[in-house]
XYZ file of C-alpha atoms in Angstrom:
722
model
C 99.886 -22.338 67.096
C 102.264 -20.118 69.448
C 105.277 -17.903 68.992
C 109.112 -19.195 71.532
C 110.012 -16.701 71.901
C 111.284 -14.417 74.564
C 108.505 -12.425 76.533
C 108.152 -8.793 75.124
C 107.266 -7.487 78.679
C 108.713 -8.490 82.661
C 105.669 -6.622 83.941
C 102.298 -6.495 83.295
C 99.331 -5.345 84.685
C 95.945 -6.337 84.355
C 92.905 -4.195 84.814
C 90.506 -5.842 85.201
C 88.256 -8.755 87.710
C 87.297 -11.916 88.311
C 87.149 -14.738 85.489
C 88.384 -12.733 82.800
C 91.676 -11.488 85.148
C 92.264 -15.018 86.076
C 92.208 -15.678 82.564
C 94.935 -13.557 81.245
C 97.239 -14.035 84.638
C 97.713 -18.020 83.635
C 98.824 -16.688 80.167
C 101.222 -14.221 81.420
C 102.620 -16.955 83.965
C 103.000 -19.257 80.485
C 105.135 -16.648 78.957
C 107.024 -15.905 82.328
C 105.579 -12.078 82.923
C 104.865 -11.090 85.701
C 101.290 -10.514 86.739
C 99.925 -7.653 88.548
C 95.970 -7.246 89.994
C 94.537 -4.628 90.670
C 91.257 -4.884 93.480
C 88.550 -2.542 94.891
C 87.657 -2.934 98.911
C 85.055 -5.244 97.777
C 87.569 -8.006 95.954
C 90.131 -7.815 98.640
C 89.697 -11.850 99.032
C 89.027 -12.649 95.128
C 90.744 -14.707 93.188
C 92.957 -12.891 90.687
C 94.113 -10.886 93.795
C 95.480 -14.368 95.325
C 96.480 -15.835 91.436
C 98.277 -12.515 90.551
C 102.318 -12.126 91.477
C 101.220 -8.806 93.173
C 98.108 -6.567 93.448
C 97.263 -3.264 94.102
C 94.183 -2.019 96.027
C 93.022 0.258 93.530
C 89.603 1.629 95.355
C 86.289 1.277 97.097
C 83.877 -1.151 95.729
C 82.353 1.475 93.318
C 83.241 0.916 89.779
C 83.487 4.816 89.033
C 85.963 4.887 91.899
C 87.860 1.642 91.010
C 88.298 -0.025 88.068
C 87.011 3.048 85.501
C 89.185 5.166 87.340
C 92.502 5.529 84.888
C 93.929 7.907 87.289
C 94.011 4.899 90.154
C 95.202 2.450 87.306
C 98.046 4.409 86.017
C 99.149 5.210 89.546
C 99.223 1.163 90.420
C 101.599 0.952 86.941
C 103.705 3.304 88.354
C 104.016 1.566 91.989
C 104.681 -1.555 90.203
C 106.755 -1.064 87.583
C 104.098 -2.417 85.155
C 104.938 -1.685 81.049
C 102.120 -2.859 80.087
C 98.152 -2.982 80.862
C 95.496 -5.918 79.723
C 92.886 -4.611 79.830
C 89.924 -7.632 79.672
C 87.022 -6.898 78.928
C 84.391 -4.608 80.073
C 85.823 -1.611 82.277
C 88.167 0.550 80.289
C 88.793 -1.799 77.181
C 87.908 -0.072 74.533
C 88.186 3.442 76.341
C 90.632 5.664 74.280
C 90.976 7.954 76.952
C 92.462 5.531 79.187
C 94.331 4.285 76.093
C 96.204 7.436 75.035
C 96.519 8.525 78.912
C 99.006 5.141 79.021
C 100.583 6.132 75.693
C 101.782 9.838 77.243
C 102.729 7.425 80.486
C 105.256 5.601 78.034
C 102.792 2.367 79.174
C 102.147 0.148 76.344
C 97.724 -1.096 76.263
C 97.367 -4.369 74.780
C 94.008 -3.454 71.908
C 94.457 -1.116 69.409
C 95.490 2.211 68.903
C 93.425 5.391 69.686
C 92.219 5.743 66.069
C 90.603 2.576 66.311
C 89.081 2.576 69.374
C 87.609 6.419 68.411
C 86.114 4.916 65.198
C 85.120 1.493 66.473
C 83.635 2.321 69.961
C 80.829 4.248 68.608
C 78.242 2.047 67.072
C 77.072 5.393 64.766
C 80.678 6.295 63.293
C 81.517 2.764 62.845
C 78.133 1.749 61.186
C 79.020 5.035 58.443
C 82.851 3.890 58.449
C 82.626 -0.035 57.355
C 79.908 0.673 55.219
C 82.663 2.828 53.088
C 84.516 0.150 52.558
C 82.352 -2.599 51.464
C 81.051 -3.644 54.447
C 77.113 -4.471 54.362
C 75.053 -2.718 57.361
C 71.800 -2.663 58.960
C 69.107 -0.485 57.476
C 68.464 2.509 59.790
C 69.271 5.751 61.230
C 72.837 6.408 62.672
C 73.596 10.192 63.237
C 75.156 11.783 66.213
C 73.290 14.436 68.851
C 69.410 13.450 67.595
C 66.670 14.514 69.366
C 63.788 11.907 70.375
C 61.360 13.777 68.484
C 64.284 13.414 65.496
C 64.445 9.510 66.363
C 60.080 9.776 66.102
C 59.951 10.991 62.728
C 62.937 8.821 61.611
C 61.202 5.545 62.819
C 58.276 5.537 60.257
C 60.396 5.583 57.750
C 62.825 2.644 59.137
C 59.678 0.938 60.214
C 58.534 -1.478 62.662
C 59.533 -3.462 64.702
C 63.048 -1.462 64.962
C 65.647 -1.044 67.992
C 66.508 1.136 69.168
C 70.800 1.273 70.025
C 72.872 2.820 73.069
C 75.388 4.183 70.338
C 78.187 4.173 73.503
C 77.208 0.597 75.129
C 78.927 -3.080 74.371
C 78.128 -6.917 74.424
C 74.481 -6.257 73.781
C 73.738 -4.340 77.203
C 70.997 -1.679 76.661
C 69.588 -2.065 73.939
C 65.053 -2.167 73.149
C 62.913 -3.506 70.797
C 60.027 -1.526 70.003
C 56.569 -2.840 67.978
C 54.689 -0.176 68.034
C 54.573 3.569 67.367
C 52.502 4.242 70.172
C 55.445 2.729 72.265
C 58.817 4.661 71.265
C 58.389 7.842 73.360
C 58.373 5.983 76.959
C 61.131 3.355 76.105
C 63.413 6.551 74.255
C 63.354 7.909 77.906
C 64.399 4.642 79.022
C 67.009 3.889 77.105
C 68.443 7.435 77.209
C 68.660 7.233 81.068
C 69.943 3.772 81.069
C 73.110 4.602 78.466
C 73.695 7.860 80.280
C 74.100 5.269 83.390
C 75.669 2.777 81.354
C 77.794 4.542 79.159
C 78.507 8.184 80.207
C 76.538 8.976 76.903
C 72.908 8.796 75.912
C 73.418 9.621 71.670
C 71.218 6.589 70.229
C 70.623 5.320 67.224
C 67.751 2.930 65.321
C 68.572 -0.507 63.282
C 65.750 -1.989 61.488
C 65.183 -5.267 64.517
C 65.270 -8.330 61.328
C 62.856 -10.598 61.720
C 64.699 -14.390 63.442
C 68.322 -13.334 62.804
C 71.124 -14.864 64.118
C 74.261 -13.296 65.349
C 77.812 -14.542 64.288
C 80.971 -13.101 65.001
C 84.083 -12.987 63.412
C 87.687 -13.180 65.311
C 90.563 -11.910 63.994
C 94.141 -11.351 65.203
C 96.043 -7.878 63.010
C 99.713 -7.201 64.048
C 101.361 -3.750 63.396
C 103.223 -5.524 60.033
C 100.351 -5.264 57.924
C 99.205 -9.091 58.735
C 95.383 -9.745 59.034
C 93.573 -12.626 59.830
C 90.480 -14.552 61.321
C 89.904 -17.230 62.959
C 86.524 -18.247 62.298
C 83.015 -17.428 63.412
C 81.520 -17.968 66.431
C 77.415 -18.327 66.706
C 76.086 -16.445 69.220
C 72.287 -16.426 69.429
C 71.720 -18.025 72.757
C 70.981 -14.626 73.783
C 67.712 -13.597 76.252
C 67.485 -9.484 75.928
C 70.698 -9.287 74.379
C 72.678 -10.385 76.619
C 74.744 -13.925 75.011
C 74.282 -16.690 77.042
C 75.248 -19.987 75.135
C 78.367 -19.561 71.817
C 79.964 -21.681 69.952
C 82.493 -22.432 67.034
C 81.860 -22.908 64.518
C 78.021 -22.135 63.704
C 76.148 -24.449 62.047
C 74.454 -21.990 59.508
C 77.393 -21.443 58.054
C 78.163 -22.726 54.587
C 82.363 -23.020 53.597
C 81.984 -20.480 51.034
C 79.845 -17.517 53.779
C 82.551 -18.540 56.104
C 85.341 -17.615 53.243
C 83.129 -14.304 53.276
C 81.874 -13.203 56.044
C 85.486 -13.336 57.635
C 87.112 -11.787 54.864
C 84.510 -8.532 55.663
C 85.272 -9.015 59.108
C 89.549 -8.278 57.971
C 88.213 -5.690 55.578
C 86.043 -3.535 58.642
C 89.900 -4.174 60.597
C 91.571 -2.787 58.078
C 89.849 0.023 57.408
C 91.163 1.763 60.625
C 94.662 -0.689 60.938
C 93.259 -2.241 63.682
C 95.824 -4.176 65.592
C 95.915 -6.963 68.620
C 92.419 -9.259 68.830
C 88.967 -8.176 67.696
C 85.814 -9.343 66.814
C 83.435 -7.914 64.638
C 79.502 -9.134 64.933
C 76.965 -9.615 62.286
C 73.304 -10.364 61.469
C 72.860 -12.968 59.529
C 69.691 -13.746 58.406
C 68.293 -16.931 59.437
C 65.634 -17.196 55.850
C 68.909 -16.619 54.200
C 72.190 -17.239 55.382
C 74.182 -15.942 52.646
C 72.969 -12.509 54.103
C 75.329 -10.757 57.103
C 75.264 -7.057 58.369
C 77.470 -5.540 60.054
C 76.334 -4.803 63.401
C 79.317 -3.344 65.515
C 83.086 -4.121 66.288
C 84.504 -5.149 69.576
C 88.218 -3.514 69.998
C 88.880 -5.581 72.619
C 89.021 -9.878 73.662
C 85.200 -11.081 74.155
C 83.706 -13.536 77.221
C 83.328 -15.947 74.248
C 86.680 -16.999 73.226
C 87.598 -19.782 74.651
C 85.457 -21.888 71.910
C 87.365 -20.418 69.274
C 90.801 -21.321 71.233
C 89.728 -24.376 71.285
C 88.721 -25.239 67.867
C 91.755 -23.103 66.905
C 94.992 -24.186 68.933
C 95.656 -20.668 68.871
C 96.231 -18.399 72.562
C 94.604 -15.339 72.069
C 95.960 -13.706 75.014
C 98.976 -14.291 74.207
C 98.693 -13.382 70.780
C 97.239 -9.838 72.255
C 100.526 -9.262 74.556
C 102.783 -10.434 71.256
C 101.662 -8.044 68.949
C 101.505 -5.555 71.514
C 104.704 -5.938 71.695
C 105.747 -5.731 68.510
C 106.142 -9.693 67.152
C 104.058 -11.012 63.954
C 102.119 -13.137 63.293
C 103.697 -16.056 62.744
C 100.819 -17.894 60.678
C 99.068 -16.841 57.962
C 94.888 -17.423 56.551
C 95.887 -20.985 54.900
C 97.489 -21.803 58.474
C 93.705 -21.560 60.576
C 92.799 -24.957 60.550
C 88.769 -25.314 62.740
C 89.267 -29.010 64.754
C 85.885 -29.931 65.924
C 83.576 -27.694 67.900
C 82.960 -25.792 71.487
C 80.137 -24.461 73.206
C 80.407 -22.281 76.216
C 77.912 -21.572 78.904
C 78.668 -18.612 80.455
C 77.297 -19.061 84.502
C 76.095 -16.451 86.316
C 75.161 -15.230 89.984
C 71.219 -14.960 89.166
C 67.457 -16.111 89.822
C 65.933 -17.699 86.297
C 62.484 -18.337 88.444
C 62.553 -15.025 89.903
C 63.096 -12.778 86.812
C 66.602 -13.731 86.702
C 66.511 -11.809 89.768
C 71.061 -11.626 90.694
C 71.960 -12.718 94.005
C 74.662 -11.908 96.093
C 76.694 -14.034 99.012
C 79.045 -16.309 99.776
C 80.163 -19.991 98.059
C 79.652 -21.994 101.213
C 80.633 -25.192 98.821
C 82.336 -25.812 95.501
C 82.476 -28.389 93.376
C 83.557 -26.974 89.589
C 83.745 -29.429 86.705
C 86.502 -30.737 84.980
C 87.108 -34.006 82.211
C 88.070 -34.667 78.727
C 87.428 -31.605 76.436
C 86.222 -29.664 79.091
C 87.519 -25.951 80.852
C 86.339 -24.118 83.604
C 87.572 -19.793 83.041
C 86.103 -19.140 86.887
C 86.259 -17.062 89.316
C 84.831 -18.968 92.291
C 86.955 -20.021 95.422
C 85.028 -21.593 98.551
C 84.434 -18.769 100.951
C 84.245 -16.276 98.259
C 81.718 -13.647 99.094
C 80.161 -12.116 95.597
C 79.211 -8.344 95.380
C 76.381 -6.488 94.580
C 78.403 -3.979 92.533
C 79.496 -5.797 89.866
C 78.830 -7.745 86.527
C 76.890 -10.746 88.179
C 79.269 -13.545 85.789
C 80.137 -16.528 87.500
C 82.303 -18.288 85.847
C 82.178 -19.957 82.497
C 82.000 -23.954 81.503
C 83.499 -25.163 77.457
C 83.546 -27.803 76.216
C 85.257 -29.658 73.000
C 84.398 -32.118 70.801
C 84.852 -34.143 67.531
C 81.429 -32.567 66.372
C 79.051 -30.604 67.910
C 76.436 -33.463 69.703
C 79.231 -34.357 71.691
C 80.709 -30.843 72.593
C 76.634 -30.038 73.654
C 76.315 -33.957 75.693
C 79.979 -33.188 77.354
C 78.942 -29.615 77.841
C 75.650 -30.822 79.917
C 77.782 -33.454 81.966
C 80.200 -30.944 83.111
C 76.778 -28.205 84.425
C 75.238 -31.235 86.133
C 78.605 -32.389 88.289
C 78.629 -28.739 89.187
C 78.362 -27.465 92.553
C 78.010 -23.525 93.728
C 75.834 -23.581 97.105
C 75.395 -20.531 98.766
C 74.074 -18.344 95.914
C 71.776 -18.980 93.191
C 73.252 -19.005 90.090
C 71.492 -20.119 85.932
C 73.083 -23.192 85.726
C 69.370 -25.368 85.916
C 68.965 -22.999 83.259
C 71.967 -23.085 81.191
C 71.503 -27.135 81.041
C 67.185 -27.198 80.160
C 68.570 -24.710 77.233
C 71.120 -27.233 75.140
C 68.974 -29.379 76.126
C 66.162 -28.382 74.193
C 65.255 -30.038 71.131
C 66.179 -26.929 68.789
C 69.119 -26.124 70.349
C 70.459 -29.422 69.919
C 69.304 -29.510 66.244
C 70.953 -25.706 65.719
C 67.049 -24.359 64.935
C 68.758 -20.772 66.994
C 68.046 -17.017 66.629
C 67.891 -14.698 68.903
C 64.677 -14.809 69.367
C 64.311 -18.409 70.699
C 64.737 -17.623 74.594
C 62.285 -15.301 75.033
C 60.367 -17.805 73.435
C 61.104 -20.930 75.227
C 61.520 -19.444 78.517
C 57.991 -19.488 79.648
C 57.934 -23.323 78.824
C 61.318 -24.494 80.887
C 60.490 -27.145 82.719
C 62.701 -25.844 86.323
C 62.698 -28.536 88.848
C 60.697 -28.359 91.745
C 61.254 -29.049 95.797
C 59.708 -32.319 96.426
C 58.698 -33.530 99.816
C 62.464 -36.048 99.133
C 64.108 -32.861 99.165
C 62.650 -31.485 102.274
C 63.434 -34.663 104.248
C 66.890 -34.911 102.960
C 67.481 -30.772 104.178
C 65.364 -31.635 107.398
C 67.708 -34.645 107.926
C 71.144 -32.692 106.675
C 70.198 -30.217 109.817
C 69.356 -32.810 112.731
C 72.643 -34.359 111.386
C 74.554 -30.638 111.887
C 72.773 -29.993 115.084
C 74.052 -33.308 116.386
C 77.237 -33.259 115.574
C 77.732 -29.771 116.697
C 76.401 -29.770 120.188
C 78.631 -29.082 122.779
C 81.694 -28.893 120.391
C 82.237 -25.675 120.700
C 85.233 -23.943 122.975
C 86.358 -27.540 123.971
C 83.094 -29.049 125.255
C 82.759 -32.342 125.554
C 81.176 -34.163 122.577
C 77.553 -34.754 122.038
C 77.290 -38.010 123.089
C 78.904 -37.179 126.409
C 76.765 -34.577 127.495
C 73.829 -35.664 130.057
C 70.753 -36.285 128.246
C 69.114 -32.718 129.321
C 71.831 -30.821 127.137
C 71.035 -32.734 123.772
C 69.338 -32.119 120.924
C 68.333 -35.906 119.348
C 64.961 -35.904 120.879
C 65.656 -38.027 124.509
C 63.114 -38.171 126.580
C 61.389 -40.978 129.229
C 58.810 -43.303 127.522
C 58.340 -43.483 123.995
C 60.726 -41.034 121.637
C 58.870 -38.399 120.357
C 59.682 -36.728 116.726
C 61.601 -33.805 115.977
C 59.917 -30.915 114.387
C 61.244 -28.576 112.087
C 59.472 -25.557 110.472
C 61.049 -25.222 106.874
C 60.517 -21.810 104.415
C 61.011 -22.605 101.088
C 59.264 -19.261 99.964
C 56.971 -16.092 100.420
C 54.372 -18.086 101.582
C 55.156 -21.751 101.771
C 56.822 -23.134 105.626
C 56.520 -26.448 105.616
C 56.264 -28.629 109.124
C 58.634 -31.557 108.726
C 58.675 -34.175 111.620
C 61.762 -36.189 111.941
C 62.310 -39.647 113.825
C 65.778 -41.403 114.711
C 64.992 -45.461 112.603
C 67.400 -46.900 114.281
C 69.614 -45.937 117.157
C 72.670 -45.507 114.984
C 72.576 -41.753 116.071
C 73.348 -39.353 113.350
C 75.025 -41.553 110.781
C 71.385 -43.590 111.424
C 68.125 -44.179 109.290
C 65.469 -41.244 109.853
C 61.861 -41.341 109.611
C 60.133 -38.391 107.660
C 57.197 -37.227 106.849
C 56.445 -33.335 105.294
C 53.582 -32.175 105.753
C 51.983 -35.201 107.719
C 52.327 -36.975 104.589
C 53.703 -40.311 104.237
C 56.788 -41.515 106.058
C 59.904 -41.011 104.126
C 63.144 -43.094 105.075
C 66.552 -41.078 104.040
C 69.830 -42.080 105.819
C 72.913 -39.974 104.059
C 75.383 -42.458 102.116
C 79.536 -42.465 103.481
C 80.378 -42.349 99.996
C 78.264 -38.905 98.944
C 75.030 -38.287 98.986
C 71.293 -39.788 99.931
C 69.398 -42.547 100.372
C 65.498 -41.857 100.286
C 63.483 -45.264 100.318
C 66.251 -47.029 99.321
C 67.001 -44.817 96.317
C 70.460 -42.781 96.227
C 70.715 -39.348 95.270
C 73.596 -37.484 94.737
C 73.189 -34.449 96.805
C 75.002 -31.590 97.834
C 74.400 -30.156 101.193
C 75.612 -26.935 103.113
C 73.955 -24.799 106.174
C 75.142 -21.608 107.164
C 73.087 -18.895 109.828
C 69.727 -20.947 109.861
C 69.868 -20.951 106.106
C 70.341 -24.596 104.264
C 71.114 -25.536 100.747
C 71.063 -28.521 98.352
C 72.192 -28.909 94.775
C 71.996 -31.882 92.632
C 73.052 -32.506 88.520
C 73.012 -28.458 88.575
C 70.101 -27.262 90.595
C 69.719 -26.425 94.113
C 67.625 -24.970 96.440
C 68.095 -23.041 99.696
C 65.778 -23.246 102.629
C 65.750 -21.248 105.973
C 64.685 -23.152 109.675
C 62.277 -20.775 111.001
C 62.328 -20.459 114.825
C 59.269 -21.310 117.014
C 58.480 -17.284 116.767
C 59.085 -16.598 113.242
C 56.745 -19.525 112.600
C 53.979 -17.709 114.534
C 54.448 -14.859 112.779
C 54.244 -15.984 109.064
C 51.200 -17.605 110.175
C 49.272 -14.548 111.737
C 50.489 -12.859 108.766
C 48.805 -15.405 106.302
C 46.174 -15.264 108.639
C 45.689 -11.451 108.891
C 46.111 -11.451 104.646
C 42.738 -12.233 103.191
C 43.261 -14.449 100.231
C 44.225 -12.868 96.956
C 45.522 -9.729 98.178
C 48.660 -8.705 97.295
C 51.050 -7.027 99.446
C 51.342 -2.884 99.553
C 54.537 -3.067 100.917
C 57.394 -2.923 97.950
C 61.021 -4.354 98.811
C 64.169 -3.422 97.411
C 65.088 -7.572 96.170
C 68.552 -6.912 97.450
C 71.349 -4.745 97.562
C 71.492 -2.050 95.483
C 71.764 1.787 94.803
C 68.450 3.858 93.618
C 68.744 4.670 89.931
C 65.287 6.595 89.532
C 62.297 7.855 91.044
C 59.147 8.028 89.262
C 56.227 9.176 91.683
C 56.371 11.698 95.080
C 55.679 11.232 98.763
C 51.723 11.365 98.690
C 50.939 10.454 94.890
C 47.721 8.548 94.020
C 49.443 5.485 91.848
C 47.795 2.718 90.057
C 48.392 -1.422 90.144
C 51.122 -2.014 87.705
C 52.528 1.987 87.801
C 56.468 1.742 88.318
C 57.643 3.805 91.492
C 61.162 3.647 91.562
C 64.362 1.531 89.976
C 66.897 -0.002 91.646
C 70.398 -0.547 90.221
C 72.096 -3.884 90.863
C 74.757 -5.984 89.714
C 74.931 -4.195 86.489
C 71.073 -4.653 86.123
C 68.405 -2.050 86.638
C 64.537 -3.363 88.411
C 62.023 -1.443 88.051
C 60.005 -2.030 91.603
C 56.055 -1.926 90.677
C 52.818 -0.684 93.308
C 50.953 -4.253 93.529
C 47.721 -2.688 94.431
C 46.385 1.311 93.688
C 46.508 3.116 96.106
C 48.198 6.225 98.477
C 52.070 5.587 97.752
C 54.557 6.677 100.434
C 58.340 7.041 100.065
C 61.067 9.038 100.625
C 64.118 7.668 98.502
C 66.097 9.494 96.014
C 68.606 8.709 93.314
C 71.854 7.603 94.591
C 70.387 6.390 97.866
C 71.972 2.985 98.910
C 69.125 -0.091 99.475
C 69.470 -3.325 101.826
C 68.096 -6.105 100.619
C 64.393 -6.788 101.350
C 64.260 -3.527 102.737
C 60.402 -1.577 102.362
C 60.782 1.402 99.882
C 57.506 2.284 99.264
C 54.352 1.376 100.945
C 50.505 2.014 99.370
C 48.177 2.767 101.455
C 44.514 1.744 100.119
C 41.408 3.830 100.365
C 37.862 2.336 99.711
C 35.246 4.105 99.858
C 32.866 3.700 102.526
C 29.162 3.037 101.395
C 26.691 4.460 102.757
C 24.795 4.038 105.855
C 27.898 3.154 107.227
C 29.208 4.243 110.795
C 32.094 6.043 111.789
C 32.930 3.346 113.580
C 32.764 0.819 110.699
C 35.408 3.260 108.897
C 37.607 3.222 112.052
C 37.556 -0.885 112.110
C 38.267 -0.404 108.071
C 40.943 1.310 108.755
C 42.654 -0.960 111.174
C 42.387 -3.974 108.634
C 44.456 -0.937 106.429
C 46.721 -0.805 109.302
C 47.457 -4.088 109.398
C 47.299 -5.257 105.874
C 50.085 -2.375 105.530
C 52.297 -4.452 108.097
C 52.691 -7.525 106.957
C 55.882 -8.510 106.226
C 55.995 -10.608 102.702
C 57.379 -11.206 99.615
C 59.015 -8.866 97.323
C 57.537 -7.352 94.573
C 59.126 -9.575 91.479
C 60.482 -7.213 89.563
C 61.266 -6.641 86.086
C 65.020 -6.645 84.882
C 67.089 -4.229 82.238
C 70.492 -4.586 81.241
C 71.747 -1.660 81.891
C 75.919 -1.978 81.485
C 78.436 -3.413 79.381
C 80.684 -6.614 79.079
């Protein structure tokens, strides 16, 4: 439903980054509006910068000094003559101070007015406000300025389990479930620190945790002429740690009668603050009693999952945001809104689900994004793009429409299977496992489903066939690259002693490669050409002296292993090779002889079953808290410090008991794999042992402390909002 009028603005600045900036720019272009992108130093080569009509640098990588700087955005508006600002989501999209500053500068904020932002931007205030307008709310305590002691006292009346929520938060970030009274004091301390760091406001409130709830939200549109409509609901119950993963429209749970009631409640919430623009009212719906729903919050902005609504209604929400901000009235009423078919969206993140959803950064070395009937991709990805650690790890969204829910899920699975992103870890395989789950297929959903199902998800593991393909790919890459640098002769023209093809007089001997699959997991692979066709021929490969496999690469793509064709994608860079197939991917490091020797010595030095006394940061980030002091005695599993990266907080713990040594403080930057703490294990010397024996033990302890092995696996806690 579009309105073919002249554009209300000539130039609009998009105050965001990533896939949402690209998506907004796409609609601005269709409306004939000049788009302005803004970027930090970390995003100089980003896709949204390339797609906009013009782009302005607004600061360094730190979001606080760039995307969260209202002054920098205003300066970019003045520089480019922007008449309006579209804030996307996250960052300044729900910031009343930013909207006020734009208004004072005579620039239109494409969103609601300051009053609506103030009321709905605070969860305590919004909950109390809508309750007075006939909108049902979850039982709990929502008052500003409550101390931890007051919250602990109130929790007894609310009852357990309960949910701690940051008042200034959004998108489900920073929330903590508490099941027992003795857990509450410690969790409150963490919740306040996270809320203050992520939102600049440590105000907390409590709600009763509803067992097996479903998270259903309603999309509303409201113009400046008093017209308010809803565009149906979205089912957002598939969440991990309160962060949405899969969203769909409409919900399979609601009847038409309940859909009308919950839609009207959402419109009433919008009317209560004279809302204008696109907004989303979020509800908890009881799975056991689907006709009961409770207001959670109103998001005064576009939602990440808005594409599923667009696909089932035919309404371009960004277009109507722009038109409403320009003073136009809605061109349709509630009776004109018809939901057709079903749409499902999957969020693709730079993260490793098998490693506790550890965020991943790096460079996109190979990219193939899906297409086809009913498929839409909102993406920020480009080949060669460096994914920074400073921002939210969402890379793209894959959305599928179908005539019914089954077809939509099938199309989404096919689309994810055809996705190739090599160079960084992604959650694509995890998404496929989720949408293939029996409960998900049957629409038996609730917000705790993922946490229950995750331990049983069967992630694909690296097989000998995978390693054989990778090893042959490495060898082919060597043979094809030999001698080509600097205009020197091709490999075939080099003297035999300068080639890396295993040439020797007499019987050919296999090439041997050492491949590091993971910590303490190094595989030996031997390769021998099985014919004389060179890099394009067939190779005989054995992994760890196992059975021989024949491998050749198909000119049409993929590899053939023992006569079976696989559709693998592969890329090599800087000693690391990536292999991907069906949404799954793995990276393998090729070790030199010296590196393999060091790895073997480290394994010998460590006694079987002992833990690593070195604590490493799993990725580049910022230290946000240090829980111990240098020289403290610590217990196994004790939290030592927390590092924030990609809007996630990682608590790093001691793997062994002993004396901790560290010299970091909050605000310090750490590198990936950097040792951030070490534990000195002190063992008592039994009576009768000599000083020499004690000295030998000290030497053994030092050897253990010097081992270079894998990092402690962190526990991820969500800290910031999209």
